[in-house]
Tab-separated table of C-alpha atoms in Angstrom:
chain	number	residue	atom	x	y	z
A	1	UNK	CA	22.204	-10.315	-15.246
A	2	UNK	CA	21.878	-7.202	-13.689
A	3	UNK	CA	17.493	-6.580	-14.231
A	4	UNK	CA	15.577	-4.196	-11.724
A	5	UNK	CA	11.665	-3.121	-13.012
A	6	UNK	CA	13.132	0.329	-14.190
A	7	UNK	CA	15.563	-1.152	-16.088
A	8	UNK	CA	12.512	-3.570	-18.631
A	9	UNK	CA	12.502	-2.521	-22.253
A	10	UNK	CA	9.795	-2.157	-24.088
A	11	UNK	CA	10.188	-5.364	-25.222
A	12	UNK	CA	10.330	-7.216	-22.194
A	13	UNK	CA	7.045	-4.982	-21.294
A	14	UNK	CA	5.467	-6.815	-24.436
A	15	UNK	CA	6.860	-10.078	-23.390
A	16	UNK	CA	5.401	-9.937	-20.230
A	17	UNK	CA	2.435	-8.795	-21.156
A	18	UNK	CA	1.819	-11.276	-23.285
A	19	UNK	CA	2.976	-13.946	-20.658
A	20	UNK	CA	0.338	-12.537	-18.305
A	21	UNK	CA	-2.493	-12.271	-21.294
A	22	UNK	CA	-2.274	-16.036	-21.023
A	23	UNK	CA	-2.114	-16.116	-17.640
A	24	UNK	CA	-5.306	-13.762	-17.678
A	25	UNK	CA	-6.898	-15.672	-20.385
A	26	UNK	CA	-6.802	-18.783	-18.293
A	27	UNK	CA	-8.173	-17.109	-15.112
A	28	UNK	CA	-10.864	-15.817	-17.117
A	29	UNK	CA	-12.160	-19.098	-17.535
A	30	UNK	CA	-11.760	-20.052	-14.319
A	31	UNK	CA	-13.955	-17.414	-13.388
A	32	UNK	CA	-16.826	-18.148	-16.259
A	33	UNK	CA	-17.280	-21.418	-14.528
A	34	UNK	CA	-17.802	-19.486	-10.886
A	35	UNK	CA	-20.083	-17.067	-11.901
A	36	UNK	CA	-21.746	-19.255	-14.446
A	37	UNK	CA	-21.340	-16.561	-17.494
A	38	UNK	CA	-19.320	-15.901	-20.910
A	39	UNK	CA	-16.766	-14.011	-19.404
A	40	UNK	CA	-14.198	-13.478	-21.909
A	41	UNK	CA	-10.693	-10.775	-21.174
A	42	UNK	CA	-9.948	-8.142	-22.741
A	43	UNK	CA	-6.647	-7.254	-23.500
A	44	UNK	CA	-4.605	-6.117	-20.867
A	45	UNK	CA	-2.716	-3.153	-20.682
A	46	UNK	CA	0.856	-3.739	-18.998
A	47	UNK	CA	2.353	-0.604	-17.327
A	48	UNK	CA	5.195	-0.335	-15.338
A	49	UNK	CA	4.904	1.785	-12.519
A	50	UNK	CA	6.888	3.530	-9.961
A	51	UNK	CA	5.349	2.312	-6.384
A	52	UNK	CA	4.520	6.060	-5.696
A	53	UNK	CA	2.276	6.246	-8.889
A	54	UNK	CA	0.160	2.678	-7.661
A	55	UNK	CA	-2.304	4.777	-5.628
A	56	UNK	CA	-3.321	7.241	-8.549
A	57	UNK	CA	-3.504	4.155	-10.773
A	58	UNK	CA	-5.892	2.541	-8.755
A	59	UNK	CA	-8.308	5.619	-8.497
A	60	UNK	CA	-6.660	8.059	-6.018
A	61	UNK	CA	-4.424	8.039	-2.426
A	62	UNK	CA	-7.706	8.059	-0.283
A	63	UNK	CA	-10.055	6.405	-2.647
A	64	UNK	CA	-11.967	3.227	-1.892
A	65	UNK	CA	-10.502	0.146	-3.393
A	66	UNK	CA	-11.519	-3.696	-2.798
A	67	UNK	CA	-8.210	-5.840	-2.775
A	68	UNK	CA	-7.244	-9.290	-2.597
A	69	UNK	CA	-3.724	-10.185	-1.618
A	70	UNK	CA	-1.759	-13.389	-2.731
A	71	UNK	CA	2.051	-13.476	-1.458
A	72	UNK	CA	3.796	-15.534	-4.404
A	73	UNK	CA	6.417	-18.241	-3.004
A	74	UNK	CA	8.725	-20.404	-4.998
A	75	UNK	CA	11.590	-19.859	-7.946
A	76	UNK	CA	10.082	-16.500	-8.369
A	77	UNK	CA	8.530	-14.534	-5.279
A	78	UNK	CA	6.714	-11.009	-4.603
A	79	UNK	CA	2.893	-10.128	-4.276
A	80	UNK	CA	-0.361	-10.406	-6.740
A	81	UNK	CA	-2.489	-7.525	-5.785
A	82	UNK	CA	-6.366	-7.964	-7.769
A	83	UNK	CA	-8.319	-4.846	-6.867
A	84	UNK	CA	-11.740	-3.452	-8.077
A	85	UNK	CA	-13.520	-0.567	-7.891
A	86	UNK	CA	-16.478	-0.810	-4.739
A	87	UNK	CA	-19.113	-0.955	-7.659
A	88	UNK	CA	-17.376	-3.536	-9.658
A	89	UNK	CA	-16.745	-6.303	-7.060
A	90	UNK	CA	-20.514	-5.383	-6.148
A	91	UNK	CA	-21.561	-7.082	-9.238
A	92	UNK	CA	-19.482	-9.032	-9.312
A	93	UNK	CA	-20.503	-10.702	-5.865
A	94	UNK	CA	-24.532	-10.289	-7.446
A	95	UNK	CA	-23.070	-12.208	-10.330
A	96	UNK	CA	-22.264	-15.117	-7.928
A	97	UNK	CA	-25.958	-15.046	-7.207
A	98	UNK	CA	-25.283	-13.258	-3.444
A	99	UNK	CA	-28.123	-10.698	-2.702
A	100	UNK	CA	-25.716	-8.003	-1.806
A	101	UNK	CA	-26.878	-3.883	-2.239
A	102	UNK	CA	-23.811	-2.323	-0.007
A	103	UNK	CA	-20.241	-3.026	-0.385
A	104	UNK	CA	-20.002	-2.535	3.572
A	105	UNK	CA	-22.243	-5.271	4.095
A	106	UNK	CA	-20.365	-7.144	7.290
A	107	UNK	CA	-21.428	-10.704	6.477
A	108	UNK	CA	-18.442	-13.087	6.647
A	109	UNK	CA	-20.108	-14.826	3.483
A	110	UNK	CA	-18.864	-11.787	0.954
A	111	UNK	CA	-15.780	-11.641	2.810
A	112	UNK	CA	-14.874	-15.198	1.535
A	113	UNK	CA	-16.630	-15.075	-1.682
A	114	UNK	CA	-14.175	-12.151	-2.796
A	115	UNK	CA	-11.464	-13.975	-0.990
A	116	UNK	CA	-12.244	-17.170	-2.726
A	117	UNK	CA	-12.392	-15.423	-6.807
A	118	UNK	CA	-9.473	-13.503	-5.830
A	119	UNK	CA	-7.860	-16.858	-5.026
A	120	UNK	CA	-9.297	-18.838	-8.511
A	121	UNK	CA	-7.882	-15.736	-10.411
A	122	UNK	CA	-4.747	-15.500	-8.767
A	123	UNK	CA	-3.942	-19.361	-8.466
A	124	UNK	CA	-4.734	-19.243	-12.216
A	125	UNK	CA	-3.092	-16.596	-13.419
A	126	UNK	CA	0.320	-17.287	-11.750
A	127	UNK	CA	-0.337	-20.864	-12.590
A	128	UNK	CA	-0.266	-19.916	-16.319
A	129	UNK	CA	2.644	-18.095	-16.223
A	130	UNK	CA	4.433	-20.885	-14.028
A	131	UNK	CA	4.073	-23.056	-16.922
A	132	UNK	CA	5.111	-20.576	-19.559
A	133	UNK	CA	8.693	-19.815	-17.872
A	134	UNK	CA	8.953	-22.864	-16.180
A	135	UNK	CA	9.827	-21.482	-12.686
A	136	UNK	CA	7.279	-22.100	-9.888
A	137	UNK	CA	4.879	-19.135	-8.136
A	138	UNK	CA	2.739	-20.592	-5.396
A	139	UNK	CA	0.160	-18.662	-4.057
A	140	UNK	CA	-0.774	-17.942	-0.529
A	141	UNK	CA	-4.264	-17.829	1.420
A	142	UNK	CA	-5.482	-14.771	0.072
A	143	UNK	CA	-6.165	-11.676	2.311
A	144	UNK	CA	-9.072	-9.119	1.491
A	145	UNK	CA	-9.159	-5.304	2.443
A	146	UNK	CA	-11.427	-2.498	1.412
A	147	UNK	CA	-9.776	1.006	1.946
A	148	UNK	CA	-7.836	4.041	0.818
A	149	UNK	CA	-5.620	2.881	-2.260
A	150	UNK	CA	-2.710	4.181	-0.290
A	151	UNK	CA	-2.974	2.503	2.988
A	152	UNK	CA	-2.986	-0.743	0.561
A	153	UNK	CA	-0.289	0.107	-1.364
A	154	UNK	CA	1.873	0.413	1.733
A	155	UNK	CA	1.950	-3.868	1.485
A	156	UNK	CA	3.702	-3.410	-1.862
A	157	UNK	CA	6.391	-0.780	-0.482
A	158	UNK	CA	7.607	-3.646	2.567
A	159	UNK	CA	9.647	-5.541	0.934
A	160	UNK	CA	11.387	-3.288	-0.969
A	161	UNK	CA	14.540	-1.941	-0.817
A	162	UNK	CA	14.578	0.426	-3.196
A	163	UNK	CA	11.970	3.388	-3.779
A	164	UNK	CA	12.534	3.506	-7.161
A	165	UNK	CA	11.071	0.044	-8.210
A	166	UNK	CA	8.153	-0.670	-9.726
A	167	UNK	CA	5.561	-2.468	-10.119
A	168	UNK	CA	3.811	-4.754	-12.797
A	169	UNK	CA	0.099	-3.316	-13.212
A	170	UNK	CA	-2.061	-5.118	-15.557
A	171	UNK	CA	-5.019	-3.447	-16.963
A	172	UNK	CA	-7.836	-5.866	-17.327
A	173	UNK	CA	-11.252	-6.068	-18.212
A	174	UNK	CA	-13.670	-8.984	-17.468
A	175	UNK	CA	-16.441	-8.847	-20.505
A	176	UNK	CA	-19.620	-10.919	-19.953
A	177	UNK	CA	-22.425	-10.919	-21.011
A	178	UNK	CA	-24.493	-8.190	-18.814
A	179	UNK	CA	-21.585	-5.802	-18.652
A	180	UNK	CA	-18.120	-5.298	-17.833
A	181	UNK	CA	-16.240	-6.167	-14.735
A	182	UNK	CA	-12.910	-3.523	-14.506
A	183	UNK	CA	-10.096	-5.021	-12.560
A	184	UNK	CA	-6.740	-4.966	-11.728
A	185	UNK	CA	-4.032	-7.410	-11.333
A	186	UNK	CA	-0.956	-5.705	-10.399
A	187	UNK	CA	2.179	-8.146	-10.336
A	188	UNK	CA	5.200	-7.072	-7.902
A	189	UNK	CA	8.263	-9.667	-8.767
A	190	UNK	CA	10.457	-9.748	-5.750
A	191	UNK	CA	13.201	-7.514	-6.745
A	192	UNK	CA	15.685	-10.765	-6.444
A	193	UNK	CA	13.896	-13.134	-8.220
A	194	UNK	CA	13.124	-10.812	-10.864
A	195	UNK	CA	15.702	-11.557	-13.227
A	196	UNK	CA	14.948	-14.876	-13.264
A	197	UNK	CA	11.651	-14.187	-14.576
A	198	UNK	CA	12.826	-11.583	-16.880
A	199	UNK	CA	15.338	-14.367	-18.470
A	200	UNK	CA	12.630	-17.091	-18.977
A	201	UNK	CA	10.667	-14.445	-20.820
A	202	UNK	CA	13.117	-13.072	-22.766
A	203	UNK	CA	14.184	-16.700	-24.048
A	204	UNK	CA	10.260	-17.262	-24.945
A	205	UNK	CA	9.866	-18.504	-28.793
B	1	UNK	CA	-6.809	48.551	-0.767
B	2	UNK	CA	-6.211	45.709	-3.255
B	3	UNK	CA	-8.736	43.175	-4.534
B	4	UNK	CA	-6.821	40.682	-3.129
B	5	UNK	CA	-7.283	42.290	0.332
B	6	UNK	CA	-10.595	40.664	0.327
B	7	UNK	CA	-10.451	37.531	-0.238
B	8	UNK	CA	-9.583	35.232	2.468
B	9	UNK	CA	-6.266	34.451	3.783
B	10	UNK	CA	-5.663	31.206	1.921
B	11	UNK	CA	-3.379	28.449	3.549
B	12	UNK	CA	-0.848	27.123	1.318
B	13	UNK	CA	-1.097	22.886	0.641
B	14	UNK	CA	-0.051	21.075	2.827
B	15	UNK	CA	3.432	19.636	2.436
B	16	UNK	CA	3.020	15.606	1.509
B	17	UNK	CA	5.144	13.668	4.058
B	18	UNK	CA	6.512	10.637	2.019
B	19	UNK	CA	7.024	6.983	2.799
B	20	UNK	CA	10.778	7.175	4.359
B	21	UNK	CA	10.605	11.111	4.663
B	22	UNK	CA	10.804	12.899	7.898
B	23	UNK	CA	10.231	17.081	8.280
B	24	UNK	CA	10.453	19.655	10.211
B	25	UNK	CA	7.829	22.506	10.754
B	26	UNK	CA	6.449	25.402	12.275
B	27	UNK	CA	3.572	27.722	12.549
B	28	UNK	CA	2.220	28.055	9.731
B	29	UNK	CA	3.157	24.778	7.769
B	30	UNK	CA	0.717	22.288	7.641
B	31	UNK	CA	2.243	18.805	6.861
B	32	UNK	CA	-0.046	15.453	5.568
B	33	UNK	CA	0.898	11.629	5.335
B	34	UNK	CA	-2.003	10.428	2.704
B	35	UNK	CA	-3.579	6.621	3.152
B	36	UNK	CA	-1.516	5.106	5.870
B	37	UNK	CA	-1.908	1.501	5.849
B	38	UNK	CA	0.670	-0.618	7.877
B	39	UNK	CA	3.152	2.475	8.179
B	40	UNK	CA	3.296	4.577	11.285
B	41	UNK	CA	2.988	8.374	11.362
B	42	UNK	CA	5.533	9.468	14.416
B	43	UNK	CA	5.336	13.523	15.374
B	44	UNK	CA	7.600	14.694	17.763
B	45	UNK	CA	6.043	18.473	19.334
B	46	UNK	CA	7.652	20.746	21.378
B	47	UNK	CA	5.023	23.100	22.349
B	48	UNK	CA	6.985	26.104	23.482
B	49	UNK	CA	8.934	26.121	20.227
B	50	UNK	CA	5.293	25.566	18.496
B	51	UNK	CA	7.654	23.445	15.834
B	52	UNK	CA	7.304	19.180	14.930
B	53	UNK	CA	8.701	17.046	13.174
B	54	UNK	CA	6.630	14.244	11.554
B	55	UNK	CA	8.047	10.961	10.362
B	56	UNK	CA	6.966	8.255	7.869
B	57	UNK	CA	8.219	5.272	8.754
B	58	UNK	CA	7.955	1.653	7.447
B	59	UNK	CA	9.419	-0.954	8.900
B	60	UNK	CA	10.780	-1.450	12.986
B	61	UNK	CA	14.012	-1.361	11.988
B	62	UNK	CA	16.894	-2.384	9.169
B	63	UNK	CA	17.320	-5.946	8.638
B	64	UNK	CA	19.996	-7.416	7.225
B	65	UNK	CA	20.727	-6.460	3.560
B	66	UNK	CA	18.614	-3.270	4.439
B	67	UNK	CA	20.880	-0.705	6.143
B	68	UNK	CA	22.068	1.242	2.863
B	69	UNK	CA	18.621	2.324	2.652
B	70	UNK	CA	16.719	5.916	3.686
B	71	UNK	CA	17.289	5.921	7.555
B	72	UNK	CA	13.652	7.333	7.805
B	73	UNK	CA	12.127	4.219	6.886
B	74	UNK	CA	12.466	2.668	10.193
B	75	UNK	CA	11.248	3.166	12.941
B	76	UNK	CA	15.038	2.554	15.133
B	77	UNK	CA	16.659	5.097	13.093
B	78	UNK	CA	14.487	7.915	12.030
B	79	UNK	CA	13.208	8.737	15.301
B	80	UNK	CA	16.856	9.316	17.059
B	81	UNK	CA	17.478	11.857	13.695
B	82	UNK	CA	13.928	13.079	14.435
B	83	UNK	CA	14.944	14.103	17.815
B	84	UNK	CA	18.360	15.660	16.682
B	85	UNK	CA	16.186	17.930	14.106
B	86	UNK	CA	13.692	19.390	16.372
B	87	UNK	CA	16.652	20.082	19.067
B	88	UNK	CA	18.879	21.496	16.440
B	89	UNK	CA	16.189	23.740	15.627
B	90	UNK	CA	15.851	24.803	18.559
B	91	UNK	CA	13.429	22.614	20.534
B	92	UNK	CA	14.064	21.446	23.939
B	93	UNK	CA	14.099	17.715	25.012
B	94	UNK	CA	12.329	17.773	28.373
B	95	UNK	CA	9.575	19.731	26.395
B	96	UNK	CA	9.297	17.264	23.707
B	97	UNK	CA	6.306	14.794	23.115
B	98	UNK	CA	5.425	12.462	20.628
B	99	UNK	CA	1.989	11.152	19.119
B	100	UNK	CA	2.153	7.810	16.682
B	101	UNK	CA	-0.655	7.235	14.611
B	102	UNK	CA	-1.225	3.960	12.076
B	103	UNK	CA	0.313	0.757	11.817
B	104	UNK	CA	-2.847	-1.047	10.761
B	105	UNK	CA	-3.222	-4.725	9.951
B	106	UNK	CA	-4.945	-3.563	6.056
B	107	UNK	CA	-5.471	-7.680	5.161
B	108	UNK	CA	-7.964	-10.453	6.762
B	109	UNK	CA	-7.298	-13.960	6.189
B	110	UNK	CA	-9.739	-16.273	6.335
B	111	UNK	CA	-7.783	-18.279	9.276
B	112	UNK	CA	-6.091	-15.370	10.089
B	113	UNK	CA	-2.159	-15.778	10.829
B	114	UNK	CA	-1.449	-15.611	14.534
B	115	UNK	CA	1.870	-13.994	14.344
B	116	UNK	CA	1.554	-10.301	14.989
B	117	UNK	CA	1.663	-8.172	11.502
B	118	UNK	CA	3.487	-5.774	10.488
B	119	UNK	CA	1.348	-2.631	11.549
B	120	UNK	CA	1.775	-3.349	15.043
B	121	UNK	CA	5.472	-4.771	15.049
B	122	UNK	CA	5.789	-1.054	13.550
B	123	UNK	CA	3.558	0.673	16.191
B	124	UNK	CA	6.019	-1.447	18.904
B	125	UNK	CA	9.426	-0.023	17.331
B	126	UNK	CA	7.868	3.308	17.600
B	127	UNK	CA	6.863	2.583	21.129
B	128	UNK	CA	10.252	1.259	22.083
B	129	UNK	CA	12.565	3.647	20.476
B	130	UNK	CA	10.686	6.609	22.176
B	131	UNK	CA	10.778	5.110	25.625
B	132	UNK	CA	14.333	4.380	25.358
B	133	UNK	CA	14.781	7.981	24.025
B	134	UNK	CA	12.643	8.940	26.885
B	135	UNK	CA	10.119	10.779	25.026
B	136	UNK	CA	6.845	10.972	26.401
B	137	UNK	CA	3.516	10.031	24.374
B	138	UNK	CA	0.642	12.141	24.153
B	139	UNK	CA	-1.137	10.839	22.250
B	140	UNK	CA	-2.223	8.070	20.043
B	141	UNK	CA	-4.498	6.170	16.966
B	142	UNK	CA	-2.781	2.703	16.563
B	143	UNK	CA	-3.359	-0.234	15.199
B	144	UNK	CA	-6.953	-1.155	13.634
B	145	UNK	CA	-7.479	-2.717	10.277
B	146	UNK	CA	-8.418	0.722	8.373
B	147	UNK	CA	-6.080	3.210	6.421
B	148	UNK	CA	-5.656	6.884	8.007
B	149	UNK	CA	-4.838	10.135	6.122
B	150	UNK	CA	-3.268	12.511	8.896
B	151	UNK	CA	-2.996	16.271	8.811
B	152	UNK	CA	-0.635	17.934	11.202
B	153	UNK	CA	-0.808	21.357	12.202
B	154	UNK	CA	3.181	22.045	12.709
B	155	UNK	CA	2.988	24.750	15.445
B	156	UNK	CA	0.043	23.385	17.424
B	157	UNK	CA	0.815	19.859	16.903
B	158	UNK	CA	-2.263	19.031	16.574
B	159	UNK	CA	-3.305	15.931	14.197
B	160	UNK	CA	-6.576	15.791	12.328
B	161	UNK	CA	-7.209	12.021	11.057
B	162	UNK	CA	-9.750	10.913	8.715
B	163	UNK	CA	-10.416	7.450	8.042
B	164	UNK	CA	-13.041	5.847	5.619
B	165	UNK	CA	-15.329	4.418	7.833
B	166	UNK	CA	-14.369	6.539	10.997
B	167	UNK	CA	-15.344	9.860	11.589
B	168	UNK	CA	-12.669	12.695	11.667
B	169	UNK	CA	-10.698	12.274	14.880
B	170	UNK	CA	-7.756	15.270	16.648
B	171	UNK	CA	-5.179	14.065	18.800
């Protein structure tokens, strides 16, 4: 099966957004229990994005994004980008009960506590879906940065061959209870494993 | 005299250097590589011609499986074509220097890996190819863990870098 991102219908879109709704679902939970809230998801929004349009989605080429890397090994490979907004992985590091007024603040602490919820999150999330297509995606140590969207996105662009692919970003919204925290999961299947993934979904009841 | 005479020269946008993409320009062209991460920005200057050519590049070199794609994605092929540009447009080799700017490490890992990352196995191609091209360097902002926008004044060769946390740097 010849399957590249550009090539998706809309109704593999919907099947993989509905695939990663559980998988978000799951690792919305995961992160009530850490921050100690009703966190419930909202919806997400799947898009499928040329590589060269990830920087505008995530704010703008120089803008300030937090981001927490997962490389995904196994049947199906690629990279799990979650990214927020300065302000929004602010609270949510105040949420975690961290006294915390500057993003920039150099303790090692806030290092690992994003680190550590982009970890739950991702090890959920790709759990979920793991168990929905029955193919294994295995996580690795996370890695954190906080700069320009584009200098981040150049991560995504490395393993590709092909400067038309693109990328899986998922829209979503962590409600709880004293406000909303916007994030961003953006999924990257490895362009060879992708039609693996693609097939599982597409034979989904 | 027209309205227009008034108002001040305005310089056109600068052109947007692309992941892959390589140019060549002169005085007045300005030329900008937004939010460089782990790629390296490579400019080539001849100073008599008041001409460069700036490069994008991504990765050291093609791997297997790889060499089908845009030869100015790495670092091994784009800068020989670089060269071949500038000197077909007129520049001279023994005037020619380069300046190399990027190739950041963008992620921290908790234990972080100890093989080197990409960013500087880029900045190293770079190195390599122009020594073996015999290009001197004049300059250069490597390596890091921050993201760099560069603007490039073709003619002058200058570069103008801004980074988030850094204040605004020329080479």
């Amino acid at each position: 099966m010849d399957v590249t991102t550009s090539s998706l219908t809309s109704e593999d879109l919907d099947a993989l957004r509905e695939v990663s709704n559980i998988g978000a679902g799951n690792a919305a939970s995961a992160l009530s229990r850490v921050i100690g809230d009703v966190v419930s998801l909202e919806v997400p929004v799947v898009r499928a994005l040329e590589l060269s349009e990830v920087p505008t989605a995530l704010g703008g080429v120089e803008q300030k994004v937090v981001a927490i890397h997962l490389a995904i090994h196994g049947d199906v490979t690629g990279n799990l980008l979650i990214t927020w907004e300065p302000a929004a992985a602010l609270s949510l590091l105040r949420r975690m009960g961290l006294a915390v007024t500057d993003i920039e603040d150099p303790r090692p602490i806030l290092g690992s506590a994003l680190r550590e919820v982009g970890n739950i999150l991702g090890s959920t999330y790709l759990s979920a879906i793991s168990r929905l297509v029955h193919q294994s995606l295995i996580p690795s140590v996370p890695g954190l940065a906080m700069d320009m969207a584009g200098a981040i996105a150049d991560l995504l662009v490395i393993d590709l061959s092909a400067p038309t692919e693109r990328t899986l970003v998922l829209e979503t919204s962590f409600q709880e209870k004293s406000g909303p925290i916007q994030g961003r999961f953006l999924l990257l299947p490895d362009p060879r494993t992708l039609p693996a993934l693609v097939r599982r979904v597409r034979s989904l009841p | 005299m027209t309205p227009g005479a008034l108002q001040p020269a305005l310089l056109p946008a600068p052109r947007v250097i692309s992941i892959g993409e390589f140019y060549l320009g002169s005085r007045p062209e300005r030329l900008i590589i937004y939010g460089l991460g782990s790629c390296v920005a490579v400019l080539l200057h001849d100073p008599v011609l008041q001409a460069s050519c700036l490069g994008h590049v991504l990765l050291p070199q093609p791997t297997a499986g790889r060499t089908q794609e845009p030869s100015g994605r790495f670092a091994s092929t784009a800068i020989p074509q670089m060269l071949d540009l500038l000197c077909r447009g007129g520049g001279h080799r023994e005037r020619i220097v380069a300046k190399v700017v990027g190739g950041s490490q963008m992620f921290r890992y908790e234990r972080s890996a100890p093989a080197p990352g990409i960013g500087s196995r880029n900045v190293g191609a770079v190195l390599q190819e122009l020594d073996r091209l015999r290009i001197p360097l004049a300059a250069r902002d490597t390596a890091g863990t921050h993201g760099r926008t560069v603007l490039v004044d073709a003619g002058s060769g200058t570069m103008e870098i801004r980074a988030l946390r850094v204040s605004v740097r020329l080479l």
